[in-house]
Coordinates of C-alpha atoms in Angstrom, one line a residue:
X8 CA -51.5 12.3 23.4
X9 CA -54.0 12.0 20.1
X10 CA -52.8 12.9 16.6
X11 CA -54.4 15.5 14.8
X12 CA -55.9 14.7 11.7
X13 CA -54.2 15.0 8.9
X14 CA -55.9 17.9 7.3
X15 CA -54.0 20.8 6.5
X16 CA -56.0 23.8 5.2
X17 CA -55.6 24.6 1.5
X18 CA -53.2 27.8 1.9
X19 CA -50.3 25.4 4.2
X20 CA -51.3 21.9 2.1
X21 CA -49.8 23.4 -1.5
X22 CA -47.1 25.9 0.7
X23 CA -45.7 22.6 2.3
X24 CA -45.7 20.6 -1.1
X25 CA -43.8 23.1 -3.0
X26 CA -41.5 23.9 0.0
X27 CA -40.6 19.9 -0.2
X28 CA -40.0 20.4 -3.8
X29 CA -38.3 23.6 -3.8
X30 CA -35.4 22.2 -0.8
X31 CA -34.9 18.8 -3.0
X32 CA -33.5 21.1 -5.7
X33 CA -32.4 23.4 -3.4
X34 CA -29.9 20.6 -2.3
X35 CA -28.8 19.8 -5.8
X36 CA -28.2 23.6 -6.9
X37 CA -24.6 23.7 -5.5
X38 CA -23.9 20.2 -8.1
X39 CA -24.5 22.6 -10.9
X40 CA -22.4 26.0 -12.0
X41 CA -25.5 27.8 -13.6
X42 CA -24.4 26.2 -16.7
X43 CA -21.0 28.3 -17.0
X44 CA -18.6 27.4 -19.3
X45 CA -16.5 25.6 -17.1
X46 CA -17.1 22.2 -17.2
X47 CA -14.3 20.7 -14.7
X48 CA -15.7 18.3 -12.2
X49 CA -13.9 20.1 -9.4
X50 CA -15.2 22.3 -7.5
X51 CA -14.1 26.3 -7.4
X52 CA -15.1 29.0 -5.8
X53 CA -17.5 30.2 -8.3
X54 CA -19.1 27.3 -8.2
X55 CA -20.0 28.1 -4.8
X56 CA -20.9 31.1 -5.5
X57 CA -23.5 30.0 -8.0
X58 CA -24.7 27.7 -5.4
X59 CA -25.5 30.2 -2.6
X60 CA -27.2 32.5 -5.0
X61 CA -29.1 29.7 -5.9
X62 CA -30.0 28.6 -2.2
X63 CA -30.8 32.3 -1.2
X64 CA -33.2 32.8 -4.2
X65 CA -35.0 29.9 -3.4
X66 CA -35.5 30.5 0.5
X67 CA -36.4 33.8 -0.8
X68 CA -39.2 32.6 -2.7
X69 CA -40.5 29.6 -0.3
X70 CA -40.6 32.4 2.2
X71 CA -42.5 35.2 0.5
X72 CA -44.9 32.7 -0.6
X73 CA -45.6 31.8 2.6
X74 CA -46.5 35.1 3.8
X75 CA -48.2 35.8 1.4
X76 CA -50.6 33.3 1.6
X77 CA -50.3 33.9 5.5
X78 CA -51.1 37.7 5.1
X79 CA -54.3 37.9 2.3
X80 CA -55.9 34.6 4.0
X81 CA -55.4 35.9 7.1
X82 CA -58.9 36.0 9.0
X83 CA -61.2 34.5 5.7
X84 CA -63.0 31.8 6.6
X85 CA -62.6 29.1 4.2
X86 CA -66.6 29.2 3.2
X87 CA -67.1 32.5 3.0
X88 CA -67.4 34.6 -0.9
X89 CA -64.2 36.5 -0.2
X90 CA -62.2 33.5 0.5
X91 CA -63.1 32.0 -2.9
X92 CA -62.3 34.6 -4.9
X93 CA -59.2 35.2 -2.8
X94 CA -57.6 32.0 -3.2
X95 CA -57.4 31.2 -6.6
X96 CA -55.2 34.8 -7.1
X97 CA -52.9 33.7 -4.4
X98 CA -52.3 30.4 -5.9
X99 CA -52.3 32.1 -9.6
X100 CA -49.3 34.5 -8.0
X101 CA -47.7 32.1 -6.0
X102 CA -47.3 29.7 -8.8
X103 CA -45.7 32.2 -11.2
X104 CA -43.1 33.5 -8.3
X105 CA -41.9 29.3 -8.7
X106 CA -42.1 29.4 -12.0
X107 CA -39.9 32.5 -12.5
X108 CA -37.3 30.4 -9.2
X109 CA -37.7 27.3 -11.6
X110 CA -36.1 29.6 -14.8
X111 CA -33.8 31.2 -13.2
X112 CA -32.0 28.5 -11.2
X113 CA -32.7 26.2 -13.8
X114 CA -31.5 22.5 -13.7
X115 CA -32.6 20.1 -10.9
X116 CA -35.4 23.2 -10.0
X117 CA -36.8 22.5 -13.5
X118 CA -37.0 18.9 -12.8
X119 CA -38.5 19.7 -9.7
X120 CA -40.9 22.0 -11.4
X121 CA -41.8 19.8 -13.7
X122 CA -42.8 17.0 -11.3
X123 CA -44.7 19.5 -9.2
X124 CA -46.7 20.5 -12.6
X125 CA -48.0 16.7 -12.6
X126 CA -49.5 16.8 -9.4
X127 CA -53.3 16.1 -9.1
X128 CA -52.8 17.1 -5.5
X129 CA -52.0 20.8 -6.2
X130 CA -54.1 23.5 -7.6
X131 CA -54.9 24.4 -11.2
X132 CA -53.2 27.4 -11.1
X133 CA -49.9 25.6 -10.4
X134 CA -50.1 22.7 -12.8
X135 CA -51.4 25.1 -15.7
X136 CA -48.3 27.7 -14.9
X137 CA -45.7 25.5 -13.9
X138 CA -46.5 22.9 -17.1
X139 CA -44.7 25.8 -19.2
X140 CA -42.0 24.2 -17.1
X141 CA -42.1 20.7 -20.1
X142 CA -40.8 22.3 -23.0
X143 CA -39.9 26.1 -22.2
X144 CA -36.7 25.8 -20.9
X145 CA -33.2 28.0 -21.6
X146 CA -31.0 26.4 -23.6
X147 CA -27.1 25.6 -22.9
X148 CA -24.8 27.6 -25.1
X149 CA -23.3 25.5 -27.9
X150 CA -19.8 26.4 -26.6
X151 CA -21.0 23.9 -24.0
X152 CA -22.6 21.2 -26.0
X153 CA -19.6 21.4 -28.4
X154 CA -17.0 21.2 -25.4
X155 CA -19.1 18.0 -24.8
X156 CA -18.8 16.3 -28.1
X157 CA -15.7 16.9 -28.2
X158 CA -14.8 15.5 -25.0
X159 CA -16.9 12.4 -25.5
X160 CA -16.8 11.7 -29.3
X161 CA -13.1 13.0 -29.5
X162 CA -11.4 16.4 -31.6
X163 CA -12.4 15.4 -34.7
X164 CA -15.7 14.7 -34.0
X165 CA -17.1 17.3 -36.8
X166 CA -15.8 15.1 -39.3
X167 CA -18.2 12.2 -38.4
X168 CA -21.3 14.6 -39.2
X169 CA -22.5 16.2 -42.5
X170 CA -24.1 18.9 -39.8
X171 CA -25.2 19.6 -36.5
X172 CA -27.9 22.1 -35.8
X173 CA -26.2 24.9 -33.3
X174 CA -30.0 25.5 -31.8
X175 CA -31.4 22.9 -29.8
X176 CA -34.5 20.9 -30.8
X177 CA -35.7 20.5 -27.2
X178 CA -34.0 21.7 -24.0
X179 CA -34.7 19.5 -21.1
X180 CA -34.3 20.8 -17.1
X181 CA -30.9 18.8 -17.4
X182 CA -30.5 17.3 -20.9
X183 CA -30.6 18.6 -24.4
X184 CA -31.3 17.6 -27.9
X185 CA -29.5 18.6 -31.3
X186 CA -30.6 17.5 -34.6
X187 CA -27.9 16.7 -37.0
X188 CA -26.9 14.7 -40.3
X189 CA -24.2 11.8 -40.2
X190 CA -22.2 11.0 -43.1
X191 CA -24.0 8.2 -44.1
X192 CA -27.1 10.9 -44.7
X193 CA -29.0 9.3 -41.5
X194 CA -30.8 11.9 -39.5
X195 CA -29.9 11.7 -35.7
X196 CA -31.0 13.1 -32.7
X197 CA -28.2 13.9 -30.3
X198 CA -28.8 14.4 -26.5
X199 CA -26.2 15.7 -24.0
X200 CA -25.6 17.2 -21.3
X201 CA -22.5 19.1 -19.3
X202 CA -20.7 16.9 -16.3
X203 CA -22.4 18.1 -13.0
X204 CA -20.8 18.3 -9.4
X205 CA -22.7 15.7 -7.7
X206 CA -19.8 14.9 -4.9
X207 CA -21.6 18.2 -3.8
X208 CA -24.8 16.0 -2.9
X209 CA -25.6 13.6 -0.2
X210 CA -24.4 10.4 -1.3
X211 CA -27.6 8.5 -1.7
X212 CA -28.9 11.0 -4.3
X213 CA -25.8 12.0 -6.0
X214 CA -26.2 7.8 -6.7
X215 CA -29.1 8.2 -8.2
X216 CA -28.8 11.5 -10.3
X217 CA -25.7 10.0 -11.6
X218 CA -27.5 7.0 -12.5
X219 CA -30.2 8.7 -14.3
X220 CA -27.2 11.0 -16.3
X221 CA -25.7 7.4 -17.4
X222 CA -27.1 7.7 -21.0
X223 CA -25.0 3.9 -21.4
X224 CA -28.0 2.6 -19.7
X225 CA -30.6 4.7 -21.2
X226 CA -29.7 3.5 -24.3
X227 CA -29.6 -0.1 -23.2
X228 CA -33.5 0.1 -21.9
X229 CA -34.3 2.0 -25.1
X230 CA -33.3 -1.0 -26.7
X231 CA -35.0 -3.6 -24.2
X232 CA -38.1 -1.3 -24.5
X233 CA -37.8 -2.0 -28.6
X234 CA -37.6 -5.5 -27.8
X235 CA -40.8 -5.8 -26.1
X236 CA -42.7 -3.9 -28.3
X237 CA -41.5 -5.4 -31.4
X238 CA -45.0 -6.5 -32.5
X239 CA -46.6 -3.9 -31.6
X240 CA -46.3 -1.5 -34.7
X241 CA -48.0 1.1 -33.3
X242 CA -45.0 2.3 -30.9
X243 CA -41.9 2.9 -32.4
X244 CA -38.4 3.3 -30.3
X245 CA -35.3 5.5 -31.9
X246 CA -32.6 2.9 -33.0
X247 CA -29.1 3.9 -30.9
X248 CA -26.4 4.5 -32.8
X249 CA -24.0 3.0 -30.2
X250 CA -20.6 4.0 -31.9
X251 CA -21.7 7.3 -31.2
X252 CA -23.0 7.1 -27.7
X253 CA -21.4 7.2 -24.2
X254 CA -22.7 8.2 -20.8
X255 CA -22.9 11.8 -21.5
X256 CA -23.7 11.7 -25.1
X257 CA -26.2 9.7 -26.6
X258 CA -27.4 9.5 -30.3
X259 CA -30.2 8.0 -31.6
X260 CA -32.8 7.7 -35.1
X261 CA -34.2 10.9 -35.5
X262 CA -38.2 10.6 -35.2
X263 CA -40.5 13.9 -35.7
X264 CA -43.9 14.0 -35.0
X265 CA -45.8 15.7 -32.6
X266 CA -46.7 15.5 -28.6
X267 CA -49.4 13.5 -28.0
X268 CA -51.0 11.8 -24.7
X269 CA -54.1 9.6 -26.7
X270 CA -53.5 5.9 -26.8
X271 CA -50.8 5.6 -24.0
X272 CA -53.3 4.2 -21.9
X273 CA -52.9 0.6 -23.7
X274 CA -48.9 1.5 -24.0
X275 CA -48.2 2.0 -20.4
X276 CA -50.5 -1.1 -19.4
X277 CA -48.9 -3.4 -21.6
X278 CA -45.5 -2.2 -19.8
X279 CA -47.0 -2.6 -16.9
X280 CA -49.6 -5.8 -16.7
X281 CA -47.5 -7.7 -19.3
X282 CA -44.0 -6.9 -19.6
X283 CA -43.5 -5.5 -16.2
X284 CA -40.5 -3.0 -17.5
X285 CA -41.6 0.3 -16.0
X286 CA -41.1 3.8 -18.4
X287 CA -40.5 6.1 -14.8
X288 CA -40.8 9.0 -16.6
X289 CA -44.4 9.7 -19.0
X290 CA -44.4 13.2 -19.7
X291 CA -46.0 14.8 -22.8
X292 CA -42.8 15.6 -23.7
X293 CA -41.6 12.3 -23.6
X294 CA -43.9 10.6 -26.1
X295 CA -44.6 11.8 -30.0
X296 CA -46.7 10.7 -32.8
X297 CA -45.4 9.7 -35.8
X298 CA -47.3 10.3 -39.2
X299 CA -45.2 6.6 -40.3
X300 CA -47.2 3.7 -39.3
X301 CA -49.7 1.2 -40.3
X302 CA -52.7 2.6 -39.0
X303 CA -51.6 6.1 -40.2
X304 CA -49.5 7.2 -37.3
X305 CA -47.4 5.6 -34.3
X306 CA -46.2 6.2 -30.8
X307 CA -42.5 7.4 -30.4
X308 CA -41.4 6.4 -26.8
X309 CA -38.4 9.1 -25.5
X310 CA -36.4 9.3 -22.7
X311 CA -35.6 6.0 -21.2
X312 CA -32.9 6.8 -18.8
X313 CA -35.7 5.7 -15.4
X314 CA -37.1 2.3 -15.8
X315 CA -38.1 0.2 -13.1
X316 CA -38.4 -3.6 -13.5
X317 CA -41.2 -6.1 -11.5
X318 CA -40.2 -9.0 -9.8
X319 CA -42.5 -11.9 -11.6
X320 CA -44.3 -12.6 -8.9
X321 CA -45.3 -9.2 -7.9
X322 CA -46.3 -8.3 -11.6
X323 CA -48.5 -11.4 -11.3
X324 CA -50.2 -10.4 -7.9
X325 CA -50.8 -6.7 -9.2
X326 CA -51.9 -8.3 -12.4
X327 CA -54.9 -9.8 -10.0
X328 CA -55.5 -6.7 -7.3
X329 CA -56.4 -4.9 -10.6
X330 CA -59.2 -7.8 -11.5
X331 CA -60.3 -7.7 -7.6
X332 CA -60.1 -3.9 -7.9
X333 CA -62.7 -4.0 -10.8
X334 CA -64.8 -6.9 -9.6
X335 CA -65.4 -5.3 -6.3
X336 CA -64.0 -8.0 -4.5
X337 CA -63.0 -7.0 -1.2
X338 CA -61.8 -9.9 0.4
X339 CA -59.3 -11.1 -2.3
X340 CA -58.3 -7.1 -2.2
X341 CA -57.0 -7.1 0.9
X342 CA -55.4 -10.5 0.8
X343 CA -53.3 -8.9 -2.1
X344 CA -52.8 -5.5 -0.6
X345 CA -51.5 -7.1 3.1
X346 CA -49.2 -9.0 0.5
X347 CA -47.7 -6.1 -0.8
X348 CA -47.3 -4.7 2.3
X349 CA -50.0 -2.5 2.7
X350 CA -51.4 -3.4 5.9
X351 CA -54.2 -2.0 7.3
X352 CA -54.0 0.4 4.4
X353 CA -55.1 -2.5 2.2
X354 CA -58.8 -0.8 2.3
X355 CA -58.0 2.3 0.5
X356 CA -56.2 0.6 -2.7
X357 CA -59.8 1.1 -4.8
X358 CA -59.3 5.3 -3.6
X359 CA -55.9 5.0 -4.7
X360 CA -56.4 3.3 -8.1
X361 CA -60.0 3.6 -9.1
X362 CA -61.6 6.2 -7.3
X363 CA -64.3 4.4 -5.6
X364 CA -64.1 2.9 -1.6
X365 CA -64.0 -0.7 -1.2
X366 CA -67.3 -1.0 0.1
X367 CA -68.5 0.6 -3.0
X368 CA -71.4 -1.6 -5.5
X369 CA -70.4 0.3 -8.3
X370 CA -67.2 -0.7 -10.5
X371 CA -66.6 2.3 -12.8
X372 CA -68.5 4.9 -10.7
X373 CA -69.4 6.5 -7.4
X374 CA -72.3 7.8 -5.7
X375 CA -72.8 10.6 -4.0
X376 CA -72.8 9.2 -0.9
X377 CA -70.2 7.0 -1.5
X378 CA -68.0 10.4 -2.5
X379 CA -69.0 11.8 0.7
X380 CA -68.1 8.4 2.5
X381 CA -64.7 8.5 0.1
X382 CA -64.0 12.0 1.3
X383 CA -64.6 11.3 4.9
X384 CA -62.3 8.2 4.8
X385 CA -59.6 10.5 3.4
X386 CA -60.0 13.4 6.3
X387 CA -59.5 10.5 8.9
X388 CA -56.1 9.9 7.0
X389 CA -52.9 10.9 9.7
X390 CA -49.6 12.4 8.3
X391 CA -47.8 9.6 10.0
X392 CA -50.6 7.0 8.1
X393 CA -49.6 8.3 4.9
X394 CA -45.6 8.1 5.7
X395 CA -46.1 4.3 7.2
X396 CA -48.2 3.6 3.8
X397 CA -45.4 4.5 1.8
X398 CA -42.5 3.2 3.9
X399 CA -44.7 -0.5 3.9
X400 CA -45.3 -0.9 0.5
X401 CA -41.9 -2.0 -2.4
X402 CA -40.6 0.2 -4.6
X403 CA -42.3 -1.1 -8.1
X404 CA -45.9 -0.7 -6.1
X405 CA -44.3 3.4 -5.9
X406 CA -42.8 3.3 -9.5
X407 CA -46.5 2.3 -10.2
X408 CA -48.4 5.0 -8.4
X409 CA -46.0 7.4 -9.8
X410 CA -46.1 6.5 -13.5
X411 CA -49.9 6.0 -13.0
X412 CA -50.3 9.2 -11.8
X413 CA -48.4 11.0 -14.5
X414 CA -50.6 8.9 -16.7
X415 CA -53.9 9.8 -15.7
X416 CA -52.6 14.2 -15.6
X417 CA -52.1 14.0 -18.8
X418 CA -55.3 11.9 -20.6
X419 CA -57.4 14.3 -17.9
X420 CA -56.1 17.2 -20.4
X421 CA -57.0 15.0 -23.3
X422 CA -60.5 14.3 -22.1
X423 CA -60.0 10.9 -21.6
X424 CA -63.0 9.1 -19.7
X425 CA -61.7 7.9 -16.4
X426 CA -64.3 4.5 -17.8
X427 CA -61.7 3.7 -20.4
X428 CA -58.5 3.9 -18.3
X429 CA -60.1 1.1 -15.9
X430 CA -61.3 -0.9 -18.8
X431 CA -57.8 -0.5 -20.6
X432 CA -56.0 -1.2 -17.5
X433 CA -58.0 -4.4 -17.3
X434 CA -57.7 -5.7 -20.7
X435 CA -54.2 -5.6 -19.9
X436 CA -54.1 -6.9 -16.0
X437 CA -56.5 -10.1 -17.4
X438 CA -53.5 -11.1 -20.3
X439 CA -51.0 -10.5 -18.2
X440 CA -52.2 -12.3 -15.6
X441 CA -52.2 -16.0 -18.0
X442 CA -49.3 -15.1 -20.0
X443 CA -45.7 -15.7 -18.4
X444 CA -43.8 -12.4 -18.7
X445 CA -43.2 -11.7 -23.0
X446 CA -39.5 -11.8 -23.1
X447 CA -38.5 -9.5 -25.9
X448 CA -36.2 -11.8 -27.7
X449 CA -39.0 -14.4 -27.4
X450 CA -41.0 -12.1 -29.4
X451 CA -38.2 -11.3 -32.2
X452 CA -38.1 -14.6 -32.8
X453 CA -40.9 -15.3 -35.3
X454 CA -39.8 -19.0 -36.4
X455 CA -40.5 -19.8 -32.5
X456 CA -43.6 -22.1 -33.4
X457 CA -44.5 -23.0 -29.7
X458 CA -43.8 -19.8 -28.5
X459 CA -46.4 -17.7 -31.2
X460 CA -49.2 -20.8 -31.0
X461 CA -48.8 -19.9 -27.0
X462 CA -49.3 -16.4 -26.8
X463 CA -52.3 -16.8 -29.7
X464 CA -53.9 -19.5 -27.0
X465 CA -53.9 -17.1 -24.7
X466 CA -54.6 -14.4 -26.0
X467 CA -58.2 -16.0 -26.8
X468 CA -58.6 -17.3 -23.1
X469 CA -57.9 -13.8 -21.8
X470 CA -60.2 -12.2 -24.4
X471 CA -63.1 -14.8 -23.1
X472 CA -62.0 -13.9 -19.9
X473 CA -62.2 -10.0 -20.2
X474 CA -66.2 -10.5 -22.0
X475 CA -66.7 -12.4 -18.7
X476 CA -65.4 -9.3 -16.5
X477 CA -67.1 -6.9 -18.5
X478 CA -70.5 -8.7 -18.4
X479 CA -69.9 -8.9 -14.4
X480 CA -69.4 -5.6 -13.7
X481 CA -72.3 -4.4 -16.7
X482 CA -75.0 -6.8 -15.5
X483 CA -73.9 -9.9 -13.3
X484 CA -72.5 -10.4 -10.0
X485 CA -72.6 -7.0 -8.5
X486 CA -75.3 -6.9 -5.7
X487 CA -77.4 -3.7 -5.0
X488 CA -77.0 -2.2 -8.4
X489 CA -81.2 -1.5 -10.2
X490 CA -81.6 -3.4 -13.2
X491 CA -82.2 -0.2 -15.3
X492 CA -78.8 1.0 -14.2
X493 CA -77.4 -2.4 -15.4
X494 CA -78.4 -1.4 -18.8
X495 CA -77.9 2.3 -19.0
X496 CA -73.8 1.0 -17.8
X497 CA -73.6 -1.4 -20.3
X498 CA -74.7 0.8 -23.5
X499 CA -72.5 3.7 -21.8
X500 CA -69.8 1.3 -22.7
X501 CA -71.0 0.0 -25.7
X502 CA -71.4 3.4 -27.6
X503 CA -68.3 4.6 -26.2
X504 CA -66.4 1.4 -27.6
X505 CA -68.1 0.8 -30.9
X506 CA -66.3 2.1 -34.3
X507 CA -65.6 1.9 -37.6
X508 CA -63.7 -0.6 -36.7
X509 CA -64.9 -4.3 -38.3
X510 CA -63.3 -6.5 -35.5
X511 CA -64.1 -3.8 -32.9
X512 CA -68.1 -4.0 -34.0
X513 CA -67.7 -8.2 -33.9
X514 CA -66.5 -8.7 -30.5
X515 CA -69.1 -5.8 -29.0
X516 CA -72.2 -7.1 -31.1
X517 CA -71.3 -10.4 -28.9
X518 CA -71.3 -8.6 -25.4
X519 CA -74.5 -7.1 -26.8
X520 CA -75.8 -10.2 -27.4
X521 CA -74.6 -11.8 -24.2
X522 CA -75.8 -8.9 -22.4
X523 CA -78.9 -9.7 -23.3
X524 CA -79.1 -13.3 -23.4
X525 CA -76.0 -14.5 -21.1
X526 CA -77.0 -18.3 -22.1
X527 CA -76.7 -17.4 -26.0
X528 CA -73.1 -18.9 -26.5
X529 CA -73.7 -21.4 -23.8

């Protein structure tokens, strides 16, 4: 018997996405007692209660949504006028009937709707209308919060404040934050949330719901995550106030600023190329700017209860797939990806990653036929390819694609060239690649001599390095590309890099110059 393709038309594709989404939470809705007062971790008959209503609501909405997708598509063909301007007001409708199951239910269907709103996969008119999902969410009452506090920080705990702010500062689909005042005068941010019923899920998730709730461990890679970027004073991390934190509390510096996606390009490569300690979890929500800084501003990393750690050698080898991924080599692509488990699916790591076929002579670009070959590729895809892709490859190649594709939704919104992601990317994949992996406490220590002369040494051979990359890809070793194309890449990137910046305008007037004359430093 042959498999059909794996091409489901547009009206089942985003039904079947949002019905996966939709049963996950559905399963986790009986865990939670709509966020009623009573916080005992056994469970009652209202709770069950809650849970059914839950359940029913959301069949109820996976279930009109497919008819009604069923009902006004029902005979269009998919190139004809009236299906065009048909579709976009079922998705548009659709989308706000989730929406309004996401609010309602609230919890894990936030969460869910939040990680649908990410989705490049889905239409517009789902990401734009479930993205109201990040920060618009109810918040609990502060009966709760305080029933909470005082469970976790004791009775008295009112007398270790100067304040705490009743309204919440953010309301997460689980968590929540309060701003208050300690009696030292230190501003703190306090995030909690209520004890859920997870011996309500199956075991393997409840495992890992209850690991992400462990705000212990949060705090402890919010402090690893300091560590590594000690040097870098363009990202800050909120100090823990441990005395003041346990799993279900957690209080930290208080940092204001405002939500910001620009510049977490170089953040998230570093984590990923160099110091190979994972952030699972890049939302706008998740990162702030900060007016304090030496540049005028800095990055304010939140929410560091999902990390996922890279085994050396794997960091290494990915460190590498990126360099064959922008040198076009497919050979050594292949190699890698059967290394990592891909397989035969090896071929369609440049799709995954840069958006060009591995056959493809341009690094940074596509043509139009090699779109048309890209989308062809793609249509040949199986359902049960897709599932043995994911099943082959480790976990910290997903954690990757996942916080990768977070990534690039949100510096779409921001305009972000898709040129300067792949360039960032390898900056980053080139130093990681020489350096070992940057231990944190390595880097705190400044009166390590060896250590600092080491990371300067190569630091330089990985700049050299990335010139020599960039002077491939702009005018050297790849075959088939017209010379006048050569030069029209290479001042693309030239006038898209070149600043105010004194350093900035150095190092480019030299790939000018080497652009021109390759011999000239020679």
């Amino acid at each position: 018997m042959t498999l059909k393709p794996f091409n489901f038309p547009a009206k089942r594709k985003t039904t079947i996405f949002l019905l996966t989404a939709a049963a996950t939470a559905t399963v986790a809705a009986v865990s939670q007692a709509s966020n009623s007062d009573d916080l005992s971790p056994f469970p009652d008959f209202s709770a069950e209660i809650h849970g059914f209503v839950r359940t029913a609501r959301a069949v109820s909405t996976v279930a009109s949504t497919i008819v009604d997708y069923e009902l006004s598509l029902r005979g269009l063909h998919r190139d004809s006028d009236q299906y065009r301007q048909t579709i976009p007001q079922v998705h548009l409708r659709c989308a706000k009937r989730f929406l309004k199951l996401c609010e309602a239910n609230k919890g894990f269907y936030v969460k869910a709707g939040q990680f649908v709103a990410s989705q490049r996969v889905i239409p517009k008119e789902y990401s734009s209308t479930l993205s109201a999902l990040q920060d618009q969410v109810s918040p609990l009452p502060y009966n709760i919060i305080k029933k909470v506090l005082k469970d976790n920080l004791g009775p008295d705990f009112t007398d270790m404040f100067l304040s705490v702010d009743e309204q919440p500062i953010a309301a997460a689909s689980i968590a929540q934050v309060h701003h208050a005042v300690l009696k030292s005068g230190h501003e703190v941010a306090i995030k909690l949330y209520p004890q859920y019923r997870f011996e309500w899920l199956p075991s393997a998730f409840a495992e890992s719901m209850s690991s992400e709730l462990d705000f212990v461990q949060e705090a402890k890679n919010s402090e690893r995550a300091a560590k590594n970027f000690y040097n870098n004073k363009m990202v800050r991390v909120p100090h823990v106030f441990w005395e003041l934190t346990t799993r279900q509390v957690l209080t930290m510096q208080f940092c204001s600023g405002h939500k910001v996606a620009k510049s977490l390009m170089e953040l998230f490569a570093e984590m990923i190329f160099v110091h190979g300690y994972i952030h699972g979890d890049p939302h706008p929500g998740n990162i702030l700017v900060s007016p304090e800084g030496c540049n005028g501003f800095s990055l304010v990393l939140l929410d560091h209860a999902v990390y996922r750690e890279l085994d050396e050698e794997f960091r290494k080898d990915f460190c590498q797939l990126w360099e064959a991924l922008i040198l076009k080599d497919s050979k050594k692509t292949v190699v890698l990806g059967e290394r990592f488990g891909a397989g035969k699916f090896a071929r369609y790591l440049p799709i995954i990653f840069t958006g060009t076929t591995i056959e493809s002579k341009y690094a940074l670009g596509t043509s139009v036929e090699e779109k048309e070959t890209m989308k062809n590729e793609l249509k040949s895809l199986l359902f049960e390819d897709i599932s043995s892709f994911m099943e082959s490859v480790p976990p910290e190649f997903i954690a990757i694609m996942r916080a990768d594709g977070l990534l690039r939704s949100i510096i779409r919104k921001m305009d972000v060239s898709r040129i300067t992601r792949l360039l960032t990317y390898t900056k980053y994949a080139v130093y990681g690649r020489l350096c070992p992996k940057l231990d944190g406490e390595c880097k705190m220590a400044r009166t390590n001599y060896y250590f600092t002369v080491k990371v300067a040494v190569f630091s330089l051979i990985s700049t050299l390095r990335y010139i020599l990359i960039l002077i491939k890809v702009s005018i050297g070793t790849i075959d088939g590309i017209p010379w006048r194309q050569k030069v029209k890449n290479t001042l693309n990137y030239l006038s898209s890099k070149i600043s105010g910046d004194f350093w900035g305008l150095m190092v480019h007037s030299v790939f000018l110059l080497l652009c021109i004359r390759p011999t000239a430093l020679f």
